[in-house]
Coordinates of C-alpha atoms and ligand atoms in Angstrom, one line a residue:
M1 CA 2.3 -13.0 22.9
S2 CA 5.7 -13.4 23.8
Y3 CA 7.2 -15.4 21.3
Q4 CA 11.1 -15.9 20.7
I5 CA 12.1 -15.0 16.9
S6 CA 15.2 -17.2 16.4
I7 CA 17.8 -15.9 13.8
Q8 CA 19.9 -17.7 11.6
K9 CA 22.3 -15.4 9.9
T10 CA 23.3 -15.8 6.1
Q11 CA 26.3 -17.3 5.4
N12 CA 26.5 -15.6 2.0
P13 CA 25.5 -11.9 2.3
K14 CA 24.8 -10.4 -1.1
N15 CA 26.5 -7.0 -2.7
K16 CA 24.3 -4.2 -1.5
P17 CA 22.8 -2.5 -4.8
D18 CA 23.8 0.7 -6.3
Q19 CA 21.8 3.1 -4.8
D20 CA 21.0 5.3 -7.6
N21 CA 19.4 2.7 -9.7
L22 CA 17.2 0.9 -7.0
G23 CA 13.8 1.0 -9.1
F24 CA 11.1 -0.7 -7.4
G25 CA 10.7 -4.4 -5.9
Q26 CA 13.4 -5.9 -7.8
I27 CA 16.3 -6.2 -5.4
F28 CA 15.6 -8.3 -1.6
T29 CA 17.8 -8.3 1.3
D30 CA 19.8 -10.9 3.0
H31 CA 17.1 -12.1 5.3
M32 CA 13.3 -12.9 5.7
F33 CA 10.9 -13.4 8.5
I34 CA 8.6 -16.5 8.5
M35 CA 6.1 -17.8 11.1
D36 CA 3.6 -20.8 10.5
Y37 CA 0.3 -21.9 11.5
T38 CA -1.3 -24.8 12.0
E39 CA -5.0 -25.6 13.0
G40 CA -5.1 -26.4 16.9
K41 CA -1.5 -25.0 17.3
G42 CA -1.9 -21.3 16.6
W43 CA 0.9 -19.4 15.0
H44 CA 4.1 -20.9 15.9
D45 CA 8.0 -21.0 15.1
P46 CA 8.5 -17.4 14.3
R47 CA 12.4 -17.2 12.8
I48 CA 14.8 -15.0 10.4
V49 CA 16.1 -16.9 7.8
P50 CA 18.3 -16.1 5.0
Y51 CA 16.4 -15.0 2.0
G52 CA 15.3 -17.6 -0.5
P53 CA 13.1 -19.7 -2.2
L54 CA 9.8 -21.5 -0.8
S55 CA 9.4 -25.1 -1.3
L56 CA 5.7 -25.5 -2.0
E57 CA 3.9 -28.5 -3.5
P58 CA 2.5 -27.9 -6.8
S59 CA -1.1 -28.6 -4.8
T60 CA -0.5 -25.6 -2.4
M61 CA -3.7 -23.7 -2.1
V62 CA -2.6 -20.1 -2.4
F63 CA -1.6 -21.0 -6.1
H64 CA -5.3 -22.1 -6.9
Y65 CA -7.6 -20.4 -4.9
G66 CA -5.6 -17.3 -3.9
Q67 CA -6.3 -17.2 -0.3
A68 CA -3.6 -14.7 1.0
V69 CA -3.5 -11.1 2.1
F70 CA -0.2 -8.6 2.0
E71 CA 0.6 -5.0 3.4
G72 CA 3.1 -2.7 2.2
L73 CA 5.1 -0.1 4.3
K74 CA 8.9 1.6 4.4
A75 CA 11.7 1.9 6.9
Y76 CA 13.4 5.1 6.3
K77 CA 17.1 6.2 7.5
T78 CA 17.3 9.7 9.0
E79 CA 20.0 11.9 8.3
D80 CA 21.4 11.5 11.8
G81 CA 21.3 7.6 11.1
R82 CA 18.2 6.4 13.0
I83 CA 15.8 4.4 11.3
L84 CA 11.9 5.0 11.2
L85 CA 9.1 2.8 10.4
F86 CA 5.6 5.0 9.3
R87 CA 3.0 3.8 11.4
P88 CA 3.4 0.1 11.3
R89 CA 0.8 -1.0 13.6
K90 CA -1.9 0.4 11.2
N91 CA -0.6 -2.3 8.8
M92 CA -0.6 -4.8 10.9
E93 CA -4.2 -3.9 11.9
R94 CA -5.2 -3.9 9.0
I95 CA -3.9 -7.2 7.7
N96 CA -6.0 -8.5 10.5
I97 CA -8.9 -6.8 8.7
S98 CA -7.9 -8.5 5.4
N99 CA -7.7 -11.6 7.2
E100 CA -10.7 -12.0 8.6
R101 CA -12.3 -11.4 4.9
V102 CA -10.7 -14.1 3.6
C103 CA -10.8 -16.5 6.6
I104 CA -7.0 -16.6 7.7
P105 CA -6.4 -16.5 11.3
K106 CA -5.4 -13.5 12.6
I107 CA -1.6 -12.3 14.0
D108 CA -1.0 -10.6 16.8
V109 CA -0.6 -7.2 16.0
D110 CA 2.0 -5.9 18.5
F111 CA 4.0 -9.3 17.9
A112 CA 3.9 -8.5 14.1
V113 CA 5.1 -4.9 14.3
E114 CA 8.0 -6.9 16.6
A115 CA 9.1 -9.0 13.8
C116 CA 9.0 -5.9 11.3
K117 CA 11.3 -4.0 13.4
T118 CA 13.4 -7.3 14.5
L119 CA 13.9 -8.0 10.5
V120 CA 14.4 -4.6 9.3
S121 CA 17.2 -4.3 12.5
V122 CA 18.8 -7.3 11.3
D123 CA 19.0 -6.0 7.5
R124 CA 19.9 -2.1 8.7
D125 CA 22.7 -2.0 6.3
W126 CA 20.3 -2.6 3.4
I127 CA 18.3 0.6 3.8
P128 CA 19.5 3.1 1.1
E129 CA 20.2 6.8 2.4
A130 CA 20.0 8.6 -0.8
E131 CA 17.2 11.3 -1.0
G132 CA 14.1 9.8 -1.5
T133 CA 15.1 6.0 -1.2
S134 CA 13.6 3.7 1.6
L135 CA 13.6 0.1 2.2
Y136 CA 10.2 -1.4 1.5
I137 CA 8.5 -4.0 3.9
R138 CA 6.3 -6.5 2.3
P139 CA 4.4 -8.3 5.0
F140 CA 2.1 -11.1 3.5
I141 CA 0.3 -14.7 4.5
I142 CA -0.4 -17.3 2.2
S143 CA -2.5 -20.3 2.3
T144 CA -0.2 -23.9 2.6
D145 CA -2.3 -26.7 2.7
P146 CA -1.7 -29.0 0.0
F147 CA -5.4 -29.8 -1.4
L148 CA -7.5 -28.7 -3.9
G149 CA -10.9 -28.6 -2.1
V150 CA -12.5 -25.5 -1.6
R151 CA -12.3 -24.5 2.0
P152 CA -10.2 -22.4 4.2
S153 CA -6.9 -24.0 4.6
W154 CA -5.5 -25.2 8.0
T155 CA -2.0 -24.1 7.7
Y156 CA -0.5 -20.7 6.7
K157 CA 2.8 -18.8 6.4
F158 CA 3.4 -15.4 7.7
I159 CA 6.0 -14.1 5.9
I160 CA 8.1 -10.6 5.8
I161 CA 10.6 -9.8 3.0
L162 CA 12.4 -6.4 2.4
S163 CA 13.3 -4.5 -0.8
P164 CA 15.4 -1.3 -0.8
V165 CA 13.6 0.8 -3.6
G166 CA 14.5 3.8 -5.1
A167 CA 13.1 7.5 -5.1
Y168 CA 9.6 7.4 -6.9
Y169 CA 10.3 10.7 -8.0
K170 CA 13.4 11.0 -9.7
E171 CA 12.8 13.5 -12.0
G172 CA 10.5 15.7 -9.8
I173 CA 6.7 15.4 -9.4
N174 CA 5.0 15.1 -12.6
P175 CA 0.9 14.5 -12.9
V176 CA -0.3 11.7 -14.6
K177 CA -3.1 11.0 -17.0
I178 CA -5.8 9.1 -16.0
Y179 CA -8.3 7.0 -18.1
V180 CA -11.6 7.0 -16.1
E181 CA -12.9 3.0 -16.8
S182 CA -16.4 2.5 -17.2
E183 CA -16.3 -1.2 -18.3
Y184 CA -14.3 -3.1 -15.5
V185 CA -15.0 -2.7 -12.1
R186 CA -11.9 -3.3 -9.2
A187 CA -14.8 -3.9 -6.5
V188 CA -18.3 -4.2 -5.2
K189 CA -19.7 -3.8 -1.6
G190 CA -19.9 -7.2 -0.3
G191 CA -17.2 -8.4 -2.0
T192 CA -12.9 -7.8 -1.0
G193 CA -12.4 -4.3 -2.2
Y194 CA -11.5 -3.3 1.4
A195 CA -8.8 -6.0 1.8
K196 CA -5.5 -6.0 0.8
T197 CA -5.9 -9.8 -0.9
P198 CA -4.1 -10.6 -4.4
G199 CA -7.1 -11.6 -6.4
N200 CA -8.2 -7.8 -6.3
Y201 CA -5.1 -7.0 -8.1
A202 CA -5.5 -9.9 -10.3
A203 CA -9.1 -8.3 -11.5
S204 CA -7.6 -5.0 -11.9
L205 CA -4.6 -5.8 -14.3
I206 CA -7.1 -5.7 -17.4
A207 CA -8.2 -2.2 -16.9
Q208 CA -4.5 -1.0 -16.1
V209 CA -3.2 -3.0 -19.5
K210 CA -6.1 -1.0 -21.4
A211 CA -5.2 2.4 -20.0
K212 CA -1.5 1.9 -21.0
E213 CA -2.6 1.1 -24.5
L214 CA -4.5 4.1 -24.5
G215 CA -1.8 6.2 -23.3
Y216 CA -2.6 6.8 -19.9
T217 CA -1.1 5.8 -16.6
Q218 CA -3.7 4.6 -14.8
V219 CA -7.4 3.9 -14.3
L220 CA -9.9 5.7 -12.2
W221 CA -12.1 3.4 -10.8
L222 CA -16.0 4.1 -10.5
D223 CA -18.3 2.0 -8.0
G224 CA -19.4 -1.6 -9.7
V225 CA -23.0 -1.1 -9.6
E226 CA -24.2 2.5 -11.3
K227 CA -20.5 3.1 -12.5
K228 CA -21.2 6.6 -10.8
Y229 CA -19.1 7.0 -7.7
I230 CA -15.7 7.5 -7.7
E231 CA -13.6 4.9 -5.9
E232 CA -10.0 5.0 -6.1
V233 CA -7.3 5.7 -8.4
G234 CA -5.2 2.6 -9.7
T235 CA -4.3 1.1 -6.3
M236 CA -4.3 4.6 -4.6
N237 CA -7.0 6.6 -2.7
V238 CA -8.2 9.5 -4.5
F239 CA -8.7 13.0 -3.3
F240 CA -10.2 16.2 -5.3
K241 CA -10.2 19.7 -3.8
I242 CA -13.2 21.9 -5.0
N243 CA -13.7 25.3 -4.2
G244 CA -11.0 24.8 -1.2
E245 CA -12.6 21.9 0.1
V246 CA -10.6 18.5 0.0
I247 CA -13.1 15.9 -0.8
T248 CA -12.4 11.9 -1.0
P249 CA -14.7 9.0 -1.3
S250 CA -15.9 7.8 2.1
L251 CA -15.2 4.1 2.9
D252 CA -17.9 1.9 2.0
G253 CA -16.9 -1.5 1.8
S254 CA -15.6 -1.3 -1.6
I255 CA -12.4 1.2 -0.9
L256 CA -9.1 0.2 0.6
A257 CA -8.6 2.0 4.1
G258 CA -5.1 3.4 3.1
I259 CA -2.8 4.6 6.0
T260 CA -1.2 7.4 3.4
R261 CA -5.3 8.4 2.9
E262 CA -5.8 8.5 6.6
S263 CA -2.4 10.4 7.3
T264 CA -3.5 12.9 4.6
I265 CA -6.6 13.8 6.0
E266 CA -5.4 14.1 9.8
L267 CA -2.7 16.5 8.3
L268 CA -5.1 18.9 6.4
R269 CA -7.5 19.1 8.9
A270 CA -4.9 19.9 11.5
S271 CA -3.8 22.7 9.3
G272 CA -7.3 23.9 9.1
I273 CA -8.3 22.8 5.6
K274 CA -11.8 21.2 5.1
V275 CA -11.6 17.8 4.3
T276 CA -15.1 15.6 3.8
E277 CA -15.4 12.2 3.2
R278 CA -18.6 11.1 0.9
K279 CA -20.0 10.0 -1.9
I280 CA -18.6 11.8 -5.1
T281 CA -19.7 11.3 -8.5
I282 CA -17.5 11.6 -11.7
E283 CA -20.3 14.1 -13.0
E284 CA -19.5 16.3 -10.1
I285 CA -15.9 16.6 -10.9
Y286 CA -16.4 17.4 -14.8
N287 CA -19.4 19.8 -13.5
A288 CA -16.9 21.7 -11.3
H289 CA -14.2 21.6 -14.0
E290 CA -16.7 23.4 -16.1
A291 CA -17.3 26.0 -13.5
G292 CA -13.6 26.4 -13.0
T293 CA -13.9 25.2 -9.2
L294 CA -12.0 22.1 -9.6
E295 CA -8.3 22.8 -8.3
E296 CA -6.8 19.5 -7.7
A297 CA -6.9 15.9 -8.2
F298 CA -4.4 13.6 -6.4
G299 CA -3.8 9.6 -5.7
T300 CA -2.3 8.7 -2.2
G301 CA -0.6 5.5 -1.3
T302 CA 2.8 4.1 0.4
A303 CA 4.7 3.7 -2.7
A304 CA 4.2 7.5 -4.1
V305 CA 2.7 8.7 -1.3
I306 CA 1.2 11.5 -3.6
S307 CA 0.7 11.2 -7.0
P308 CA -0.9 14.5 -8.9
I309 CA -3.8 13.6 -11.7
G310 CA -3.0 16.0 -14.2
E311 CA -5.6 14.8 -16.9
L312 CA -8.8 12.7 -16.8
S313 CA -10.4 11.2 -19.5
W314 CA -14.2 9.8 -19.4
N315 CA -16.4 8.7 -22.2
G316 CA -13.8 10.7 -24.8
K317 CA -14.3 13.9 -22.9
V318 CA -10.7 14.7 -21.5
I319 CA -10.1 17.5 -18.8
K320 CA -7.0 19.2 -17.6
I321 CA -6.5 19.6 -13.7
N322 CA -4.5 22.6 -12.6
D323 CA -2.9 22.9 -15.8
G324 CA -1.1 19.6 -15.4
K325 CA 0.6 21.3 -12.8
I326 CA 0.8 19.7 -9.0
G327 CA -1.4 21.9 -6.7
E328 CA -0.4 23.5 -3.3
T329 CA -2.5 20.7 -1.3
A330 CA -0.8 18.0 -2.7
S331 CA 2.8 19.2 -2.6
F332 CA 2.3 20.3 0.9
V333 CA 0.8 16.8 2.0
Y334 CA 3.8 15.5 -0.1
N335 CA 6.5 17.9 1.7
T336 CA 5.2 17.4 5.3
I337 CA 4.3 13.1 5.1
T338 CA 7.9 12.4 3.1
G339 CA 9.6 14.9 5.5
I340 CA 8.2 13.2 8.8
Q341 CA 8.7 10.0 7.2
S342 CA 12.3 10.5 6.8
G343 CA 12.7 12.5 10.1
K344 CA 13.5 16.1 8.3
I345 CA 9.8 17.3 9.6
E346 CA 9.2 17.2 13.3
D347 CA 6.6 14.3 14.1
K348 CA 4.1 15.8 15.8
F349 CA 1.3 13.4 15.1
G350 CA 3.2 10.5 16.4
W351 CA 3.4 8.3 13.5
T352 CA 6.5 7.4 13.5
V353 CA 8.1 4.4 15.1
E354 CA 12.2 4.0 15.5
V355 CA 13.7 0.6 15.4
K356 CA 16.7 0.3 17.6
Ligands
PLP1 C1 -2.6 -0.7 -0.5 C2 -3.7 0.0 -0.9 C3 -3.8 1.3 -0.9 C4 -3.2 2.6 -0.5 O1 -2.9 2.5 1.1 P1 -1.7 2.7 1.7 O2 -1.6 2.2 3.2 O3 -1.8 4.4 1.9 O4 -0.3 2.3 1.1 C5 -5.1 1.9 -1.9 N1 -5.9 1.5 -2.7 C6 -5.7 -0.1 -2.5 C7 -6.6 -1.0 -3.0 C8 -4.5 -0.9 -1.9 O5 -4.2 -2.1 -2.0

């Protein structure tokens, strides 16, 4: 596809935020990318315009039935001033996997990466430079027919917005306490668990709220049928290290295939560490802890890269992992991936893409 992206620059550039207090997802840059889809015409009119509110009828389908998908990735500024994206093609390939599940027409992967790069380039002055900071990129697609009947929409908008975000770990990496959720489930096989679609998040909030009330940071999700097999931790993929071997749940339809998960597996294998993707029960984790072979547990995802698990609570039984400290494998993965992302470590894997 050779679309020409039209660019309309803002007349009222905003003041750049204080780099030390960015937080996450609260501040947005001067511009956004939009492209429309119309049945019979396909995707059309790609454009970069000033960031601002959308005007949509209250009957717009996405408000009622949630036919939508999203992605999340980051742009980093290196010490020598280059701008790097981390595996952006993976995100655009995944948005199409999500699209297929919720009946949204696919986008052209290469063009979507191009759109991302063009928008980041237009708002390049918004990429923060302080250690650990980045520019979060949020591509998403919404169904836009003004219609209350239930069917796939005939019109859509593909939008990309940008948000400068602060360092996830300002005060060092502190392992979190995790509540193993045995009542609510996130996803089931045959459902939408493998798609990045808003409904999954809506369905997960109640357990997150419950875990917070009980004094935990997030939940560990179990499978929706037997409540036995481990699936994910919060909105991250999960890894365990038992007796020198790294184990992560295999992708079986209810788990989101994280790009950080894939990168972690590739990195560990390239470093000679055994990584196994298989079904793993929560009971096995507790047994390994009992036997003294549970060495580490950690989540992986774009926002934090690595989030070590220091404590698990399952049906009233609490176990502490690695003395509540970050383990050597989690440290290694965190340092290497963030090093590659920020251009401090040589990218032997060819994961980064430069924005010119
Ligand atoms: C986005 C997401 C992840 C992590 O994916 P990354 O590509 O590593 O950011 C994991 N689980 C869920 C449910 C997600 O939505």
